[in-house]
C-alpha cells in the first residue's frame, strides 16, 4: 500500500498542473483573442475583423454601448479592445452617424490637424488618422427624410452633409484599418437608407501625409512665395518651426504649421475641390461676401473661388493657443486684420496652382 501511494503522487501533481495550464491558456485566449467572440456588432454595422484591424493590437473586442434601430439607418456604437497578461492599455472607438455643417473637417477644432490625416481616393469623401475619421455619405442620402431622423433630417440646402464618423477615445487606431471599418459602416448605413453606391464597396485607397519637416519661412508649407505676415509672427511666442503636408489626394491639399514658442501655436491651411464641401461651405456661413467680377465668395478665413477646372474651397484655421496670443497682442480690429492678411497671403500664393483668379478679401 505504501508503494502504491508513493507512485500516485506524481500522477496527481501532473494532472493538477495540466488543469492549471489549461485554465491559464483558456483565460489567455479569452482576454487576448476574439476566440468564440461576436462576428459583428451593433446590428452588423461594425464587423469584428474590421474592428480588430482598426485597433491593431492583441486583445478581445466587445461591444460596450449601442443605440441601433433595425428599421433605421442611423446608429451609435462603442466597442472596446481589452487584454490581460501581455500588457497594453485598453482601446475604445465609437462609430456613429452624424450631421455636419459646411466644410467641417477644415473649420472645426474637433477635426484639427487636417494634414495629419490620410485622405480617401477613388470616389469616397473621407479621411482617417490615429484619432478618428469620417466618411461623407453619398449626396443622395442627404435628403432621405426619414433615413437619418434620429439625428435630425439632413437637407442639402441647409449646408449640411450626412456622415459616418469614428472617434478613438482610448489608444490610437491604425488609419488603414479604421478606413475599412468606416467604409463598411457607411456602406451599411447607405444601403439601409436606400442610397448606396459602388464606391463604398471598394477597398479604401488612402493618400498618407508627408513626414514633419522644418518650415522655410519664405515658402511656408512648401508653397512658393507663401510667408506669414510680419504681424502674425510673435517673437518667442509664435514663430514658424515645423510643418506637415498632405498633397497625395487629387482633390485635397492640407498643411499643418506648428509654431515654436510659449503660445504652443498652430495654424492649418487647406484647399479642396471636393464638391461635397465646395457646394455646402458658403451655405453654412453668414460672413461670406460675393467677390467682384464673379470670382467667388470669401470670408476672413474661408473662400470658394471659381477656378479653371471648377470651384475650389480654401480655408485657414488657428488653434486656441495662436488665437489667444494674437488677442493678447492686438485689439479686436487689428486681430481681424492679421488673420485676414494671413489668409490673403495664402490665397495669393496658392491661387495660380489651382488655376484660380487672384482676389482681394473683402
mmCIF file of C-alpha atoms in Angstrom:
data_model
loop_
_atom_site.group_PDB
_atom_site.id
_atom_site.type_symbol
_atom_site.label_atom_id
_atom_site.label_comp_id
_atom_site.label_asym_id
_atom_site.label_seq_id
_atom_site.Cartn_x
_atom_site.Cartn_y
_atom_site.Cartn_z
ATOM 1 C CA UNK A 1 0.000 0.000 0.000
ATOM 2 C CA UNK A 2 2.839 2.307 0.809
ATOM 3 C CA UNK A 3 4.448 1.704 -2.548
ATOM 4 C CA UNK A 4 1.182 2.414 -4.415
ATOM 5 C CA UNK A 5 0.602 5.703 -2.602
ATOM 6 C CA UNK A 6 4.050 6.943 -3.494
ATOM 7 C CA UNK A 7 3.534 6.096 -7.166
ATOM 8 C CA UNK A 8 0.219 8.007 -7.434
ATOM 9 C CA UNK A 9 1.503 11.322 -6.057
ATOM 10 C CA UNK A 10 3.431 12.389 -9.204
ATOM 11 C CA UNK A 11 0.433 11.478 -11.347
ATOM 12 C CA UNK A 12 -1.873 13.648 -9.226
ATOM 13 C CA UNK A 13 0.578 16.549 -9.303
ATOM 14 C CA UNK A 14 0.925 16.290 -13.070
ATOM 15 C CA UNK A 15 -2.832 16.216 -13.531
ATOM 16 C CA UNK A 16 -3.231 19.279 -11.320
ATOM 17 C CA UNK A 17 -0.561 21.081 -13.309
ATOM 18 C CA UNK A 18 -2.378 20.305 -16.557
ATOM 19 C CA UNK A 19 -5.589 21.731 -15.140
ATOM 20 C CA UNK A 20 -3.782 24.944 -14.150
ATOM 21 C CA UNK A 21 -2.128 25.230 -17.565
ATOM 22 C CA UNK A 22 -5.449 24.642 -19.315
ATOM 23 C CA UNK A 23 -7.141 27.272 -17.170
ATOM 24 C CA UNK A 24 -4.378 29.782 -17.868
ATOM 25 C CA UNK A 25 -4.499 29.054 -21.599
ATOM 26 C CA UNK A 26 -8.274 29.446 -21.610
ATOM 27 C CA UNK A 27 -8.041 32.707 -19.691
ATOM 28 C CA UNK A 28 -5.323 33.975 -22.012
ATOM 29 C CA UNK A 29 -7.385 33.171 -25.118
ATOM 30 C CA UNK A 30 -10.462 34.813 -23.623
ATOM 31 C CA UNK A 31 -8.714 38.094 -22.813
ATOM 32 C CA UNK A 32 -6.258 38.322 -25.710
ATOM 33 C CA UNK A 33 -8.049 36.847 -28.717
ATOM 34 C CA UNK A 34 -11.539 37.008 -30.146
ATOM 35 C CA UNK A 35 -11.979 33.249 -29.936
ATOM 36 C CA UNK A 36 -15.710 32.488 -29.610
ATOM 37 C CA UNK A 37 -16.357 36.246 -29.806
ATOM 38 C CA UNK A 38 -19.009 38.060 -31.852
ATOM 39 C CA UNK A 39 -18.606 38.290 -35.647
ATOM 40 C CA UNK A 40 -20.153 41.758 -35.751
ATOM 41 C CA UNK A 41 -21.516 44.477 -33.518
ATOM 42 C CA UNK A 42 -24.451 46.872 -33.455
ATOM 43 C CA UNK A 43 -26.710 45.033 -35.860
ATOM 44 C CA UNK A 44 -23.945 44.336 -38.358
ATOM 45 C CA UNK A 45 -22.825 47.967 -38.654
ATOM 46 C CA UNK A 46 -19.335 47.019 -37.458
ATOM 47 C CA UNK A 47 -17.509 43.788 -38.307
ATOM 48 C CA UNK A 48 -15.263 42.120 -35.752
ATOM 49 C CA UNK A 49 -12.443 41.777 -38.274
ATOM 50 C CA UNK A 50 -12.541 45.467 -39.207
ATOM 51 C CA UNK A 51 -12.585 46.491 -35.548
ATOM 52 C CA UNK A 52 -9.564 44.288 -34.832
ATOM 53 C CA UNK A 53 -7.729 45.803 -37.818
ATOM 54 C CA UNK A 54 -8.602 49.341 -36.750
ATOM 55 C CA UNK A 55 -7.419 48.864 -33.176
ATOM 56 C CA UNK A 56 -4.443 46.867 -34.493
ATOM 57 C CA UNK A 57 -3.425 45.094 -31.302
ATOM 58 C CA UNK A 58 -3.864 41.848 -29.416
ATOM 59 C CA UNK A 59 -6.970 41.645 -27.296
ATOM 60 C CA UNK A 60 -10.629 40.794 -27.040
ATOM 61 C CA UNK A 61 -13.165 43.053 -28.752
ATOM 62 C CA UNK A 62 -16.553 43.583 -27.172
ATOM 63 C CA UNK A 63 -19.495 45.935 -27.538
ATOM 64 C CA UNK A 64 -19.882 48.327 -24.626
ATOM 65 C CA UNK A 65 -22.685 50.595 -25.895
ATOM 66 C CA UNK A 66 -25.114 50.586 -28.809
ATOM 67 C CA UNK A 67 -28.051 52.638 -29.994
ATOM 68 C CA UNK A 68 -29.451 50.888 -33.057
ATOM 69 C CA UNK A 69 -32.936 50.616 -34.521
ATOM 70 C CA UNK A 70 -33.128 47.810 -37.117
ATOM 71 C CA UNK A 71 -35.672 49.873 -39.059
ATOM 72 C CA UNK A 72 -33.467 52.969 -39.338
ATOM 73 C CA UNK A 73 -30.091 53.787 -40.803
ATOM 74 C CA UNK A 74 -28.666 55.920 -38.002
ATOM 75 C CA UNK A 75 -26.725 54.331 -35.156
ATOM 76 C CA UNK A 76 -24.147 54.843 -32.424
ATOM 77 C CA UNK A 77 -21.832 52.030 -31.390
ATOM 78 C CA UNK A 78 -18.883 51.855 -28.991
ATOM 79 C CA UNK A 79 -16.564 48.859 -28.940
ATOM 80 C CA UNK A 80 -13.597 48.178 -26.716
ATOM 81 C CA UNK A 81 -10.465 46.093 -27.046
ATOM 82 C CA UNK A 82 -9.170 44.662 -23.780
ATOM 83 C CA UNK A 83 -6.202 42.434 -22.988
ATOM 84 C CA UNK A 84 -4.598 40.897 -19.941
ATOM 85 C CA UNK A 85 -1.228 39.376 -19.114
ATOM 86 C CA UNK A 86 0.542 40.752 -22.215
ATOM 87 C CA UNK A 87 0.470 44.445 -21.347
ATOM 88 C CA UNK A 88 -1.004 47.317 -23.343
ATOM 89 C CA UNK A 89 -3.733 49.760 -22.463
ATOM 90 C CA UNK A 90 -7.354 49.155 -23.364
ATOM 91 C CA UNK A 91 -8.615 50.783 -26.554
ATOM 92 C CA UNK A 92 -12.049 52.145 -27.380
ATOM 93 C CA UNK A 93 -13.655 53.556 -30.522
ATOM 94 C CA UNK A 94 -17.116 54.968 -31.176
ATOM 95 C CA UNK A 95 -18.610 54.885 -34.672
ATOM 96 C CA UNK A 96 -21.818 56.765 -35.394
ATOM 97 C CA UNK A 97 -23.858 58.602 -37.969
ATOM 98 C CA UNK A 98 -23.922 62.373 -37.689
ATOM 99 C CA UNK A 99 -24.848 65.603 -39.419
ATOM 100 C CA UNK A 100 -22.152 68.200 -40.044
ATOM 101 C CA UNK A 101 -22.400 71.745 -41.309
ATOM 102 C CA UNK A 102 -20.307 73.160 -44.122
ATOM 103 C CA UNK A 103 -16.685 72.171 -44.709
ATOM 104 C CA UNK A 104 -16.442 70.798 -41.168
ATOM 105 C CA UNK A 105 -13.078 68.955 -41.481
ATOM 106 C CA UNK A 106 -11.300 72.247 -42.115
ATOM 107 C CA UNK A 107 -13.157 74.655 -39.845
ATOM 108 C CA UNK A 108 -13.850 72.933 -36.511
ATOM 109 C CA UNK A 109 -11.420 72.207 -33.687
ATOM 110 C CA UNK A 110 -12.882 68.724 -33.313
ATOM 111 C CA UNK A 111 -11.219 67.889 -36.622
ATOM 112 C CA UNK A 112 -7.845 69.517 -36.013
ATOM 113 C CA UNK A 113 -4.627 68.911 -37.974
ATOM 114 C CA UNK A 114 -6.101 68.189 -41.433
ATOM 115 C CA UNK A 115 -2.651 67.478 -42.915
ATOM 116 C CA UNK A 116 -2.068 64.643 -40.434
ATOM 117 C CA UNK A 117 -4.979 62.667 -41.897
ATOM 118 C CA UNK A 118 -4.900 60.148 -44.713
ATOM 119 C CA UNK A 119 -7.476 61.095 -47.363
ATOM 120 C CA UNK A 120 -9.635 58.659 -49.290
ATOM 121 C CA UNK A 121 -9.132 58.323 -53.008
ATOM 122 C CA UNK A 122 -11.381 56.630 -55.546
ATOM 123 C CA UNK A 123 -14.782 58.238 -55.199
ATOM 124 C CA UNK A 124 -15.268 58.321 -51.416
ATOM 125 C CA UNK A 125 -15.028 61.564 -49.462
ATOM 126 C CA UNK A 126 -13.358 60.938 -46.129
ATOM 127 C CA UNK A 127 -10.170 60.899 -44.086
ATOM 128 C CA UNK A 128 -8.659 58.980 -41.171
ATOM 129 C CA UNK A 129 -5.926 59.378 -38.586
ATOM 130 C CA UNK A 130 -4.905 57.650 -35.368
ATOM 131 C CA UNK A 131 -7.513 59.745 -33.533
ATOM 132 C CA UNK A 132 -10.516 59.011 -35.718
ATOM 133 C CA UNK A 133 -12.009 59.721 -39.109
ATOM 134 C CA UNK A 134 -15.089 60.371 -41.189
ATOM 135 C CA UNK A 135 -16.806 59.309 -44.385
ATOM 136 C CA UNK A 136 -19.318 61.604 -46.065
ATOM 137 C CA UNK A 137 -22.333 59.588 -47.152
ATOM 138 C CA UNK A 138 -23.423 59.809 -50.807
ATOM 139 C CA UNK A 139 -25.251 63.004 -51.656
ATOM 140 C CA UNK A 140 -28.374 61.017 -52.433
ATOM 141 C CA UNK A 141 -28.521 60.151 -48.705
ATOM 142 C CA UNK A 142 -28.631 63.744 -47.514
ATOM 143 C CA UNK A 143 -32.309 64.389 -48.133
ATOM 144 C CA UNK A 144 -33.657 60.998 -47.121
ATOM 145 C CA UNK A 145 -36.434 62.477 -44.999
ATOM 146 C CA UNK A 146 -36.758 59.574 -42.567
ATOM 147 C CA UNK A 147 -33.496 57.708 -43.004
ATOM 148 C CA UNK A 148 -31.498 59.771 -40.543
ATOM 149 C CA UNK A 149 -34.239 61.195 -38.369
ATOM 150 C CA UNK A 150 -32.536 60.086 -35.192
ATOM 151 C CA UNK A 151 -30.018 62.895 -35.680
ATOM 152 C CA UNK A 152 -32.327 65.304 -37.496
ATOM 153 C CA UNK A 153 -33.333 65.494 -41.144
ATOM 154 C CA UNK A 154 -30.432 66.398 -43.440
ATOM 155 C CA UNK A 155 -31.174 68.664 -46.361
ATOM 156 C CA UNK A 156 -28.630 69.851 -48.903
ATOM 157 C CA UNK A 157 -29.976 73.397 -48.993
ATOM 158 C CA UNK A 158 -29.245 73.756 -45.283
ATOM 159 C CA UNK A 159 -25.500 73.461 -45.935
ATOM 160 C CA UNK A 160 -25.328 70.120 -44.133
ATOM 161 C CA UNK A 161 -23.809 66.772 -45.010
ATOM 162 C CA UNK A 162 -24.545 63.312 -43.635
ATOM 163 C CA UNK A 163 -21.567 61.407 -42.280
ATOM 164 C CA UNK A 164 -20.374 58.282 -40.538
ATOM 165 C CA UNK A 165 -17.653 59.179 -38.043
ATOM 166 C CA UNK A 166 -15.216 57.354 -35.795
ATOM 167 C CA UNK A 167 -13.703 58.837 -32.660
ATOM 168 C CA UNK A 168 -10.964 56.954 -30.833
ATOM 169 C CA UNK A 169 -11.479 57.531 -27.114
ATOM 170 C CA UNK A 170 -8.665 55.354 -25.816
ATOM 171 C CA UNK A 171 -5.411 54.463 -27.526
ATOM 172 C CA UNK A 172 -4.612 55.043 -31.196
ATOM 173 C CA UNK A 173 -6.107 53.486 -34.311
ATOM 174 C CA UNK A 174 -4.434 52.101 -37.408
ATOM 175 C CA UNK A 175 -5.538 54.504 -40.211
ATOM 176 C CA UNK A 176 -5.858 51.820 -42.890
ATOM 177 C CA UNK A 177 -7.850 49.550 -40.585
ATOM 178 C CA UNK A 178 -10.041 52.432 -39.462
ATOM 179 C CA UNK A 179 -10.714 53.327 -43.103
ATOM 180 C CA UNK A 180 -12.024 49.802 -43.739
ATOM 181 C CA UNK A 181 -14.174 49.951 -40.607
ATOM 182 C CA UNK A 182 -15.676 53.302 -41.604
ATOM 183 C CA UNK A 183 -16.291 52.171 -45.176
ATOM 184 C CA UNK A 184 -18.152 49.057 -44.024
ATOM 185 C CA UNK A 185 -20.261 51.089 -41.595
ATOM 186 C CA UNK A 186 -21.012 53.758 -44.204
ATOM 187 C CA UNK A 187 -21.995 51.078 -46.717
ATOM 188 C CA UNK A 188 -24.361 49.505 -44.195
ATOM 189 C CA UNK A 189 -25.955 52.877 -43.435
ATOM 190 C CA UNK A 190 -26.312 53.855 -47.098
ATOM 191 C CA UNK A 191 -27.849 50.510 -48.035
ATOM 192 C CA UNK A 192 -30.284 50.756 -45.125
ATOM 193 C CA UNK A 193 -31.259 54.264 -46.274
ATOM 194 C CA UNK A 194 -31.602 53.175 -49.903
ATOM 195 C CA UNK A 195 -28.774 55.355 -51.214
ATOM 196 C CA UNK A 196 -25.802 53.004 -51.514
ATOM 197 C CA UNK A 197 -23.061 53.405 -54.135
ATOM 198 C CA UNK A 198 -20.436 51.073 -55.586
ATOM 199 C CA UNK A 199 -17.638 53.330 -54.283
ATOM 200 C CA UNK A 200 -18.419 52.267 -50.714
ATOM 201 C CA UNK A 201 -17.851 48.622 -51.676
ATOM 202 C CA UNK A 202 -14.247 49.161 -52.789
ATOM 203 C CA UNK A 203 -11.210 48.648 -50.560
ATOM 204 C CA UNK A 204 -10.160 52.128 -49.353
ATOM 205 C CA UNK A 205 -7.192 53.707 -51.107
ATOM 206 C CA UNK A 206 -5.528 56.326 -48.900
ATOM 207 C CA UNK A 207 -3.240 59.298 -49.510
ATOM 208 C CA UNK A 208 -0.947 59.423 -46.474
ATOM 209 C CA UNK A 209 0.627 62.641 -45.133
ATOM 210 C CA UNK A 210 4.281 63.534 -45.508
ATOM 211 C CA UNK A 211 6.731 63.411 -42.623
ATOM 212 C CA UNK A 212 7.146 66.520 -40.471
ATOM 213 C CA UNK A 213 9.809 68.909 -41.726
ATOM 214 C CA UNK A 214 11.413 72.246 -40.903
ATOM 215 C CA UNK A 215 9.497 75.232 -42.275
ATOM 216 C CA UNK A 216 11.037 77.516 -44.878
ATOM 217 C CA UNK A 217 9.662 80.867 -43.703
ATOM 218 C CA UNK A 218 9.681 82.261 -47.254
ATOM 219 C CA UNK A 219 7.929 79.206 -48.704
ATOM 220 C CA UNK A 220 5.644 78.048 -45.903
ATOM 221 C CA UNK A 221 4.038 74.626 -46.430
ATOM 222 C CA UNK A 222 6.228 74.168 -49.491
ATOM 223 C CA UNK A 223 4.204 76.816 -51.348
ATOM 224 C CA UNK A 224 6.490 79.122 -53.286
ATOM 225 C CA UNK A 225 6.257 82.701 -52.035
ATOM 226 C CA UNK A 226 3.935 81.947 -49.123
ATOM 227 C CA UNK A 227 5.054 83.679 -45.916
ATOM 228 C CA UNK A 228 3.222 84.706 -42.781
ATOM 229 C CA UNK A 229 2.664 88.461 -42.420
ATOM 230 C CA UNK A 230 5.167 90.145 -40.112
ATOM 231 C CA UNK A 231 2.460 90.857 -37.528
ATOM 232 C CA UNK A 232 1.466 87.179 -37.424
ATOM 233 C CA UNK A 233 4.927 86.171 -36.200
ATOM 234 C CA UNK A 234 5.162 86.780 -32.448
ATOM 235 C CA UNK A 235 8.735 86.669 -31.196
ATOM 236 C CA UNK A 236 9.263 83.984 -28.533
ATOM 237 C CA UNK A 237 5.539 83.158 -28.606
ATOM 238 C CA UNK A 238 4.676 82.010 -32.145
ATOM 239 C CA UNK A 239 7.430 81.627 -34.729
ATOM 240 C CA UNK A 240 7.322 79.236 -37.733
ATOM 241 C CA UNK A 241 9.029 75.981 -36.852
ATOM 242 C CA UNK A 242 7.727 72.655 -38.265
ATOM 243 C CA UNK A 243 5.132 71.671 -40.842
ATOM 244 C CA UNK A 244 3.372 68.614 -42.222
ATOM 245 C CA UNK A 245 1.771 68.495 -45.667
ATOM 246 C CA UNK A 246 -0.627 66.122 -47.378
ATOM 247 C CA UNK A 247 -0.757 66.564 -51.147
ATOM 248 C CA UNK A 248 -1.357 62.961 -52.190
ATOM 249 C CA UNK A 249 -5.056 63.316 -52.933
ATOM 250 C CA UNK A 250 -6.386 64.559 -56.265
ATOM 251 C CA UNK A 251 -8.949 66.757 -54.518
ATOM 252 C CA UNK A 252 -7.498 67.874 -51.182
ATOM 253 C CA UNK A 253 -4.283 69.595 -50.119
ATOM 254 C CA UNK A 254 -3.593 70.438 -46.459
ATOM 255 C CA UNK A 255 -0.770 71.783 -44.304
ATOM 256 C CA UNK A 256 -0.379 71.956 -40.526
ATOM 257 C CA UNK A 257 2.093 74.609 -39.403
ATOM 258 C CA UNK A 258 3.489 74.321 -35.881
ATOM 259 C CA UNK A 259 4.976 77.484 -34.377
ATOM 260 C CA UNK A 260 7.706 77.486 -31.759
ATOM 261 C CA UNK A 261 7.214 79.494 -28.591
ATOM 262 C CA UNK A 262 5.280 79.780 -25.376
ATOM 263 C CA UNK A 263 1.850 80.034 -27.057
ATOM 264 C CA UNK A 264 2.064 76.483 -28.449
ATOM 265 C CA UNK A 265 0.529 77.963 -31.561
ATOM 266 C CA UNK A 266 -0.524 76.166 -34.725
ATOM 267 C CA UNK A 267 -2.393 77.090 -37.884
ATOM 268 C CA UNK A 268 -3.665 74.840 -40.661
ATOM 269 C CA UNK A 269 -4.305 75.630 -44.306
ATOM 270 C CA UNK A 270 -6.387 73.622 -46.758
ATOM 271 C CA UNK A 271 -7.638 73.670 -50.333
ATOM 272 C CA UNK A 272 -10.117 71.202 -51.784
ATOM 273 C CA UNK A 273 -12.106 70.794 -54.953
ATOM 274 C CA UNK A 274 -14.287 68.074 -53.406
ATOM 275 C CA UNK A 275 -17.810 69.086 -54.393
ATOM 276 C CA UNK A 276 -19.280 67.836 -51.129
ATOM 277 C CA UNK A 277 -17.533 70.703 -49.351
ATOM 278 C CA UNK A 278 -17.297 73.267 -52.139
ATOM 279 C CA UNK A 279 -21.061 73.387 -52.558
ATOM 280 C CA UNK A 280 -22.126 73.390 -48.907
ATOM 281 C CA UNK A 281 -19.456 75.624 -47.347
ATOM 282 C CA UNK A 282 -20.982 79.014 -48.317
ATOM 283 C CA UNK A 283 -24.413 77.867 -47.169
ATOM 284 C CA UNK A 284 -23.211 77.391 -43.615
ATOM 285 C CA UNK A 285 -21.609 80.812 -43.106
ATOM 286 C CA UNK A 286 -23.286 84.181 -42.783
ATOM 287 C CA UNK A 287 -19.994 86.015 -43.276
ATOM 288 C CA UNK A 288 -19.291 85.112 -46.902
ATOM 289 C CA UNK A 289 -19.327 88.078 -49.275
ATOM 290 C CA UNK A 290 -19.524 87.984 -53.049
ATOM 291 C CA UNK A 291 -16.235 88.939 -54.695
ATOM 292 C CA UNK A 292 -16.151 91.448 -57.584
ATOM 293 C CA UNK A 293 -16.109 90.086 -61.110
ATOM 294 C CA UNK A 294 -17.964 86.887 -60.216
ATOM 295 C CA UNK A 295 -14.740 85.349 -58.881
ATOM 296 C CA UNK A 296 -16.400 83.606 -55.944
ATOM 297 C CA UNK A 297 -17.225 84.288 -52.304
ATOM 298 C CA UNK A 298 -14.961 84.848 -49.306
ATOM 299 C CA UNK A 299 -14.783 85.490 -45.568
ATOM 300 C CA UNK A 300 -11.886 86.208 -43.174
ATOM 301 C CA UNK A 301 -10.567 82.658 -43.280
ATOM 302 C CA UNK A 302 -12.632 80.848 -45.937
ATOM 303 C CA UNK A 303 -13.199 81.283 -49.657
ATOM 304 C CA UNK A 304 -14.763 79.476 -52.587
ATOM 305 C CA UNK A 305 -13.254 80.635 -55.869
ATOM 306 C CA UNK A 306 -14.395 79.979 -59.427
ATOM 307 C CA UNK A 307 -11.308 78.361 -60.920
ATOM 308 C CA UNK A 308 -10.271 76.882 -64.246
ATOM 309 C CA UNK A 309 -11.345 73.312 -63.544
ATOM 310 C CA UNK A 310 -14.213 74.117 -61.188
ATOM 311 C CA UNK A 311 -14.753 75.718 -57.808
ATOM 312 C CA UNK A 312 -12.112 75.332 -55.092
ATOM 313 C CA UNK A 313 -12.593 75.822 -51.359
ATOM 314 C CA UNK A 314 -9.773 77.415 -49.316
ATOM 315 C CA UNK A 315 -9.539 77.681 -45.521
ATOM 316 C CA UNK A 316 -7.245 78.622 -42.654
ATOM 317 C CA UNK A 317 -7.775 77.529 -39.055
ATOM 318 C CA UNK A 318 -5.928 78.827 -35.987
ATOM 319 C CA UNK A 319 -5.663 76.762 -32.817
ATOM 320 C CA UNK A 320 -6.614 78.173 -29.419
ATOM 321 C CA UNK A 321 -3.015 78.946 -28.465
ATOM 322 C CA UNK A 322 -2.405 81.032 -31.583
ATOM 323 C CA UNK A 323 -5.771 82.770 -31.298
ATOM 324 C CA UNK A 324 -5.063 83.675 -27.674
ATOM 325 C CA UNK A 325 -1.593 85.002 -28.454
ATOM 326 C CA UNK A 326 -2.955 87.219 -31.234
ATOM 327 C CA UNK A 327 -5.734 88.530 -28.994
ATOM 328 C CA UNK A 328 -3.157 89.338 -26.309
ATOM 329 C CA UNK A 329 -1.056 91.248 -28.830
ATOM 330 C CA UNK A 330 -3.713 93.163 -30.776
ATOM 331 C CA UNK A 331 -7.073 94.819 -30.238
ATOM 332 C CA UNK A 332 -10.134 93.384 -31.937
ATOM 333 C CA UNK A 333 -9.760 95.292 -35.202
ATOM 334 C CA UNK A 334 -6.055 94.532 -35.541
ATOM 335 C CA UNK A 335 -6.650 90.876 -34.638
ATOM 336 C CA UNK A 336 -9.067 90.505 -37.547
ATOM 337 C CA UNK A 337 -6.653 92.362 -39.824
ATOM 338 C CA UNK A 338 -3.784 89.975 -39.025
ATOM 339 C CA UNK A 339 -5.889 86.880 -39.637
ATOM 340 C CA UNK A 340 -7.226 88.305 -42.887
ATOM 341 C CA UNK A 341 -3.699 89.213 -44.030
ATOM 342 C CA UNK A 342 -2.515 85.666 -43.290
ATOM 343 C CA UNK A 343 -5.330 84.139 -45.315
ATOM 344 C CA UNK A 344 -4.778 86.674 -48.103
ATOM 345 C CA UNK A 345 -1.119 85.642 -48.345
ATOM 346 C CA UNK A 346 -2.209 82.016 -48.560
ATOM 347 C CA UNK A 347 -4.663 82.735 -51.367
ATOM 348 C CA UNK A 348 -2.138 84.867 -53.264
ATOM 349 C CA UNK A 349 0.446 82.070 -53.169
ATOM 350 C CA UNK A 350 -1.864 79.150 -53.994
ATOM 351 C CA UNK A 351 -4.423 80.563 -56.439
ATOM 352 C CA UNK A 352 -2.315 80.056 -59.556
ATOM 353 C CA UNK A 353 -1.545 76.405 -58.726
ATOM 354 C CA UNK A 354 -5.290 75.706 -58.791
ATOM 355 C CA UNK A 355 -5.925 77.885 -61.858
ATOM 356 C CA UNK A 356 -7.877 80.285 -59.670
ATOM 357 C CA UNK A 357 -8.241 84.058 -60.063
ATOM 358 C CA UNK A 358 -6.335 86.427 -57.803
ATOM 359 C CA UNK A 359 -8.734 88.077 -55.402
ATOM 360 C CA UNK A 360 -8.711 90.660 -52.638
ATOM 361 C CA UNK A 361 -10.555 89.676 -49.484
ATOM 362 C CA UNK A 362 -13.444 91.988 -48.552
#
